[in-house]
mmCIF file of C-alpha atoms in Angstrom:
data_model
loop_
_atom_site.group_PDB
_atom_site.id
_atom_site.type_symbol
_atom_site.label_atom_id
_atom_site.label_comp_id
_atom_site.label_asym_id
_atom_site.label_seq_id
_atom_site.Cartn_x
_atom_site.Cartn_y
_atom_site.Cartn_z
ATOM 1 C CA MET H 1 -29.240 8.397 26.133
ATOM 2 C CA ARG H 2 -32.698 7.161 25.235
ATOM 3 C CA LYS H 3 -32.886 4.588 22.270
ATOM 4 C CA GLU H 4 -35.543 7.240 20.799
ATOM 5 C CA ASP H 5 -32.808 10.132 20.660
ATOM 6 C CA MET H 6 -30.251 7.566 19.305
ATOM 7 C CA VAL H 7 -32.603 6.371 16.704
ATOM 8 C CA ARG H 8 -33.813 10.146 16.113
ATOM 9 C CA GLY H 9 -29.935 11.053 15.930
ATOM 10 C CA PHE H 10 -29.283 8.380 13.355
ATOM 11 C CA ILE H 11 -32.038 9.162 10.975
ATOM 12 C CA ILE H 12 -31.022 12.802 10.927
ATOM 13 C CA ALA H 13 -27.352 11.669 10.692
ATOM 14 C CA VAL H 14 -28.287 9.515 7.448
ATOM 15 C CA PHE H 15 -30.052 12.498 6.070
ATOM 16 C CA ILE H 16 -27.244 14.741 6.342
ATOM 17 C CA ILE H 17 -24.968 12.312 4.875
ATOM 18 C CA PHE H 18 -27.181 11.477 1.794
ATOM 19 C CA ILE H 19 -27.563 15.658 1.080
ATOM 20 C CA ALA H 20 -24.015 16.125 1.317
ATOM 21 C CA LEU H 21 -22.664 13.369 -0.866
ATOM 22 C CA ASN H 22 -25.252 14.137 -3.164
ATOM 23 C CA ILE H 23 -24.090 17.675 -3.432
ATOM 24 C CA ASN H 24 -20.878 16.494 -4.363
ATOM 25 C CA GLY H 25 -21.968 13.924 -6.993
ATOM 26 C CA ILE H 26 -23.717 16.942 -8.636
ATOM 27 C CA ASN H 27 -21.055 19.274 -8.702
ATOM 28 C CA SER H 28 -18.790 16.048 -9.966
ATOM 29 C CA PHE H 29 -21.326 15.782 -12.649
ATOM 30 C CA LEU H 30 -21.190 19.363 -13.713
ATOM 31 C CA SER H 31 -17.548 19.597 -13.633
ATOM 32 C CA PHE H 32 -15.676 18.983 -16.899
ATOM 33 C CA HIS H 33 -12.281 17.010 -15.917
ATOM 34 C CA THR H 34 -9.248 17.089 -18.414
ATOM 35 C CA ASP H 35 -6.823 15.371 -16.380
ATOM 36 C CA LYS H 36 -4.828 12.465 -17.779
ATOM 37 C CA THR H 37 -5.692 9.454 -15.438
ATOM 38 C CA ALA H 38 -4.169 5.944 -14.658
ATOM 39 C CA GLU H 39 -6.233 2.991 -13.516
ATOM 40 C CA PHE H 40 -4.679 0.395 -11.305
ATOM 41 C CA GLY H 41 -6.593 -2.518 -9.836
ATOM 42 C CA HIS H 42 -10.143 -0.933 -8.844
ATOM 43 C CA SER H 43 -8.595 2.471 -8.362
ATOM 44 C CA ILE H 44 -7.694 5.533 -10.387
ATOM 45 C CA THR H 45 -5.192 8.281 -10.057
ATOM 46 C CA VAL H 46 -4.554 11.699 -11.916
ATOM 47 C CA VAL H 47 -1.301 11.597 -13.705
ATOM 48 C CA PRO H 48 0.564 15.331 -12.679
ATOM 49 C CA GLN H 49 1.247 17.810 -15.225
ATOM 50 C CA ALA H 50 4.702 17.005 -17.348
ATOM 51 C CA TRP H 51 4.806 13.231 -16.161
ATOM 52 C CA ASN H 52 3.460 10.394 -18.235
ATOM 53 C CA THR H 53 2.333 6.782 -17.831
ATOM 54 C CA THR H 54 5.080 4.265 -18.512
ATOM 55 C CA ASP H 55 2.790 2.524 -21.146
ATOM 56 C CA GLU H 56 2.529 5.673 -22.806
ATOM 57 C CA LEU H 57 6.369 6.057 -23.287
ATOM 58 C CA ASN H 58 7.219 2.618 -24.004
ATOM 59 C CA LEU H 59 8.646 2.189 -20.294
ATOM 60 C CA THR H 60 6.776 -0.647 -18.556
ATOM 61 C CA ASN H 61 10.171 -2.517 -18.302
ATOM 62 C CA MET H 62 11.401 0.165 -15.708
ATOM 63 C CA SER H 63 8.171 -0.113 -13.819
ATOM 64 C CA LYS H 64 6.703 -2.389 -11.179
ATOM 65 C CA THR H 65 3.133 -2.313 -12.599
ATOM 66 C CA PRO H 66 1.310 -1.846 -15.989
ATOM 67 C CA HIS H 67 0.363 1.699 -15.552
ATOM 68 C CA ALA H 68 3.032 3.632 -13.426
ATOM 69 C CA ILE H 69 3.571 7.226 -13.827
ATOM 70 C CA THR H 70 7.016 8.668 -14.247
ATOM 71 C CA ASN H 71 8.522 12.066 -15.158
ATOM 72 C CA GLU H 72 11.413 9.728 -16.428
ATOM 73 C CA TYR H 73 13.709 10.142 -13.422
ATOM 74 C CA VAL H 74 11.570 8.387 -10.588
ATOM 75 C CA TYR H 75 9.023 5.962 -11.332
ATOM 76 C CA ILE H 76 5.782 5.720 -9.317
ATOM 77 C CA ASP H 77 3.918 2.472 -8.811
ATOM 78 C CA HIS H 78 0.670 1.714 -7.232
ATOM 79 C CA TRP H 79 -1.182 -1.032 -5.787
ATOM 80 C CA ASP H 80 -4.508 -1.236 -4.214
ATOM 81 C CA ASP H 81 -6.177 -4.020 -2.096
ATOM 82 C CA TRP H 82 -2.756 -4.175 -0.125
ATOM 83 C CA PRO H 83 -3.039 -6.546 2.550
ATOM 84 C CA GLU H 84 -2.636 -4.046 5.256
ATOM 85 C CA ASP H 85 -2.905 -0.572 5.885
ATOM 86 C CA HIS H 86 0.927 0.270 7.643
ATOM 87 C CA ILE H 87 4.070 -1.414 6.882
ATOM 88 C CA THR H 88 5.030 -4.602 9.125
ATOM 89 C CA SER H 89 6.737 -7.514 8.122
ATOM 90 C CA ILE H 90 4.278 -8.712 5.992
ATOM 91 C CA SER H 91 4.613 -5.248 3.417
ATOM 92 C CA GLU H 92 8.430 -5.807 3.841
ATOM 93 C CA ALA H 93 8.330 -9.085 2.480
ATOM 94 C CA LYS H 94 6.140 -8.095 -0.821
ATOM 95 C CA PHE H 95 8.322 -5.100 -1.276
ATOM 96 C CA ARG H 96 11.652 -7.456 -0.844
ATOM 97 C CA SER H 97 10.282 -9.911 -3.409
ATOM 98 C CA MET H 98 9.951 -7.073 -6.026
ATOM 99 C CA GLU H 99 13.700 -6.337 -5.857
ATOM 100 C CA ASP H 100 16.277 -8.534 -7.732
ATOM 101 C CA GLY H 101 19.539 -8.317 -6.381
ATOM 102 C CA GLY H 102 18.289 -7.462 -2.500
ATOM 103 C CA TYR H 103 16.629 -5.417 -0.554
ATOM 104 C CA LYS H 104 18.106 -3.373 2.362
ATOM 105 C CA VAL H 105 15.837 -1.235 4.744
ATOM 106 C CA LEU H 106 17.260 2.194 5.126
ATOM 107 C CA LYS H 107 14.546 3.884 7.648
ATOM 108 C CA ASN H 108 11.236 3.381 8.814
ATOM 109 C CA GLU H 109 8.983 6.473 9.419
ATOM 110 C CA ASN H 110 5.144 7.211 10.424
ATOM 111 C CA THR H 111 3.845 10.486 9.155
ATOM 112 C CA THR H 112 0.418 12.103 8.384
ATOM 113 C CA LEU H 113 -0.260 13.010 4.286
ATOM 114 C CA CYS H 114 -3.299 14.442 2.924
ATOM 115 C CA GLY H 115 -5.032 13.789 6.176
ATOM 116 C CA PHE H 116 -4.039 10.064 6.437
ATOM 117 C CA ALA H 117 -1.827 8.089 8.629
ATOM 118 C CA VAL H 118 1.106 6.801 6.313
ATOM 119 C CA SER H 119 3.747 4.316 7.137
ATOM 120 C CA LYS H 120 7.035 4.962 4.872
ATOM 121 C CA GLN H 121 9.899 2.637 4.494
ATOM 122 C CA TYR H 122 13.010 3.888 2.654
ATOM 123 C CA PHE H 123 15.140 0.968 1.162
ATOM 124 C CA SER H 124 18.238 0.351 -0.891
ATOM 125 C CA ASN H 125 18.626 -2.588 -3.721
ATOM 126 C CA PRO H 126 22.687 -3.193 -3.169
ATOM 127 C CA SER H 127 23.218 -4.102 -6.759
ATOM 128 C CA ARG H 128 22.030 -1.311 -8.385
ATOM 129 C CA ASP H 129 24.999 0.621 -6.691
ATOM 130 C CA THR H 130 27.727 0.351 -8.969
ATOM 131 C CA ASP H 131 30.438 2.314 -10.217
ATOM 132 C CA ASP H 132 28.304 2.921 -13.511
ATOM 133 C CA ASN H 133 24.726 3.320 -11.872
ATOM 134 C CA TRP H 134 23.783 5.427 -8.886
ATOM 135 C CA ASP H 135 20.131 5.302 -8.298
ATOM 136 C CA HIS H 136 19.313 2.482 -6.107
ATOM 137 C CA ILE H 137 17.154 3.798 -3.487
ATOM 138 C CA GLY H 138 13.077 4.104 -3.042
ATOM 139 C CA VAL H 139 10.501 4.873 -0.783
ATOM 140 C CA ASN H 140 7.255 2.995 0.146
ATOM 141 C CA TYR H 141 3.917 4.470 1.533
ATOM 142 C CA VAL H 142 1.273 2.535 2.842
ATOM 143 C CA PHE H 143 -1.959 3.691 3.504
ATOM 144 C CA SER H 144 -5.752 3.228 3.945
ATOM 145 C CA LYS H 145 -8.237 5.546 2.008
ATOM 146 C CA GLU H 146 -11.986 4.904 0.919
ATOM 147 C CA ASP H 147 -12.225 1.352 2.709
ATOM 148 C CA THR H 148 -9.031 0.043 0.722
ATOM 149 C CA ASN H 149 -5.561 -0.302 1.541
ATOM 150 C CA TYR H 150 -3.060 1.175 -0.555
ATOM 151 C CA ALA H 151 0.671 1.134 -1.378
ATOM 152 C CA ILE H 152 2.874 3.409 -3.501
ATOM 153 C CA GLN H 153 6.663 3.124 -4.423
ATOM 154 C CA VAL H 154 9.070 5.684 -5.468
ATOM 155 C CA HIS H 155 11.678 4.079 -7.205
ATOM 156 C CA TYR H 156 14.826 4.766 -7.860
ATOM 157 C CA PHE H 157 16.982 7.751 -6.911
ATOM 158 C CA THR H 158 20.578 8.218 -5.589
ATOM 159 C CA SER H 159 22.383 8.204 -2.322
ATOM 160 C CA GLN H 160 22.510 12.108 -2.888
ATOM 161 C CA ASP H 161 19.137 12.505 -3.478
ATOM 162 C CA TYR H 162 18.028 10.472 -0.263
ATOM 163 C CA ASN H 163 20.378 12.832 1.734
ATOM 164 C CA ASN H 164 18.738 15.930 0.404
ATOM 165 C CA THR H 165 15.933 17.050 2.547
ATOM 166 C CA THR H 166 14.543 19.205 -0.351
ATOM 167 C CA PHE H 167 14.614 16.282 -2.782
ATOM 168 C CA ILE H 168 12.860 14.158 -0.166
ATOM 169 C CA LYS H 169 10.234 16.946 0.791
ATOM 170 C CA GLU H 170 9.349 17.016 -3.114
ATOM 171 C CA ILE H 171 8.879 13.381 -3.250
ATOM 172 C CA ASP H 172 6.359 13.613 -0.179
ATOM 173 C CA ASP H 173 5.003 16.639 -1.804
ATOM 174 C CA ARG H 174 4.093 14.685 -4.742
ATOM 175 C CA ILE H 175 2.851 11.537 -3.004
ATOM 176 C CA GLU H 176 0.573 13.760 -0.873
ATOM 177 C CA ASP H 177 -1.081 15.334 -4.069
ATOM 178 C CA ASP H 178 -1.075 11.889 -5.653
ATOM 179 C CA MET H 179 -3.094 10.498 -2.370
ATOM 180 C CA SER H 180 -5.677 13.270 -2.948
ATOM 181 C CA ASN H 181 -6.119 12.377 -6.429
ATOM 182 C CA ILE H 182 -6.455 8.416 -5.443
ATOM 183 C CA HIS H 183 -9.944 7.138 -5.933
ATOM 184 C CA ASN H 184 -11.341 3.661 -5.269
ATOM 185 C CA ASN H 185 -14.171 2.870 -8.237
ATOM 186 C CA GLU H 186 -15.645 0.345 -5.946
ATOM 187 C CA PHE H 187 -16.199 2.774 -2.999
ATOM 188 C CA ASN H 188 -19.618 3.885 -1.870
ATOM 189 C CA GLY H 189 -19.539 6.994 0.200
ATOM 190 C CA PHE H 190 -23.165 6.559 1.543
ATOM 191 C CA VAL H 191 -23.099 2.867 2.185
ATOM 192 C CA SER H 192 -19.576 3.292 4.316
ATOM 193 C CA ALA H 193 -20.774 6.325 6.270
ATOM 194 C CA ILE H 194 -24.135 4.686 6.973
ATOM 195 C CA TRP H 195 -22.070 1.596 8.616
ATOM 196 C CA HIS H 196 -19.396 3.996 10.237
ATOM 197 C CA VAL H 197 -22.739 5.841 12.184
ATOM 198 C CA VAL H 198 -24.221 2.050 12.532
ATOM 199 C CA ASP H 199 -20.958 1.064 14.318
ATOM 200 C CA ILE H 200 -21.013 4.141 16.524
ATOM 201 C CA ILE H 201 -24.653 3.667 17.856
ATOM 202 C CA THR H 202 -23.849 -0.292 18.389
ATOM 203 C CA SER H 203 -20.790 0.474 20.197
ATOM 204 C CA ASN H 204 -22.946 2.991 22.409
ATOM 205 C CA PHE H 205 -25.531 0.049 23.100
ATOM 206 C CA SER H 206 -23.043 -2.479 23.922
#
């Protein structure tokens, strides 16, 4: 491909991206949103109907972040600027440090939710599994979206829940909805798209 054609293609791509992003901006401006949101770091997500934030319910002692969301059965915590986009020993060490009473990995999975590659890790906190308390299992999701690595943790549920495929599917569905609503407030889609186009062009030159 000639350099002139590549430059022309680059200009056309930039123009198309600019128009598309501005149309989305206009639609967002004209839309009236009444969704309740929860902020974490420099990101935001929508609180599902019939759910609340832990600070609304004075249940922050049950969560691992100040603005987790809950249906008062499970709690969902969010982190942005996570150190990686999939679970390795680095993520596992961070999750382990949050658990008083131990951290036992039950299962690792790789899946796709909301069009994004996701690493999942089911874990147990053995100290919570007693004769009086049965909710000791959680699941972590790590992925990348809008130029940011995210981690989400759902905790805690019982062994019976863990072995119930319907319950696990409902958790995945909830997190998939959550992922679709997560947005990085510092993300500039136009700039990001430009850099992706530049990367493609420079890789073709090299």
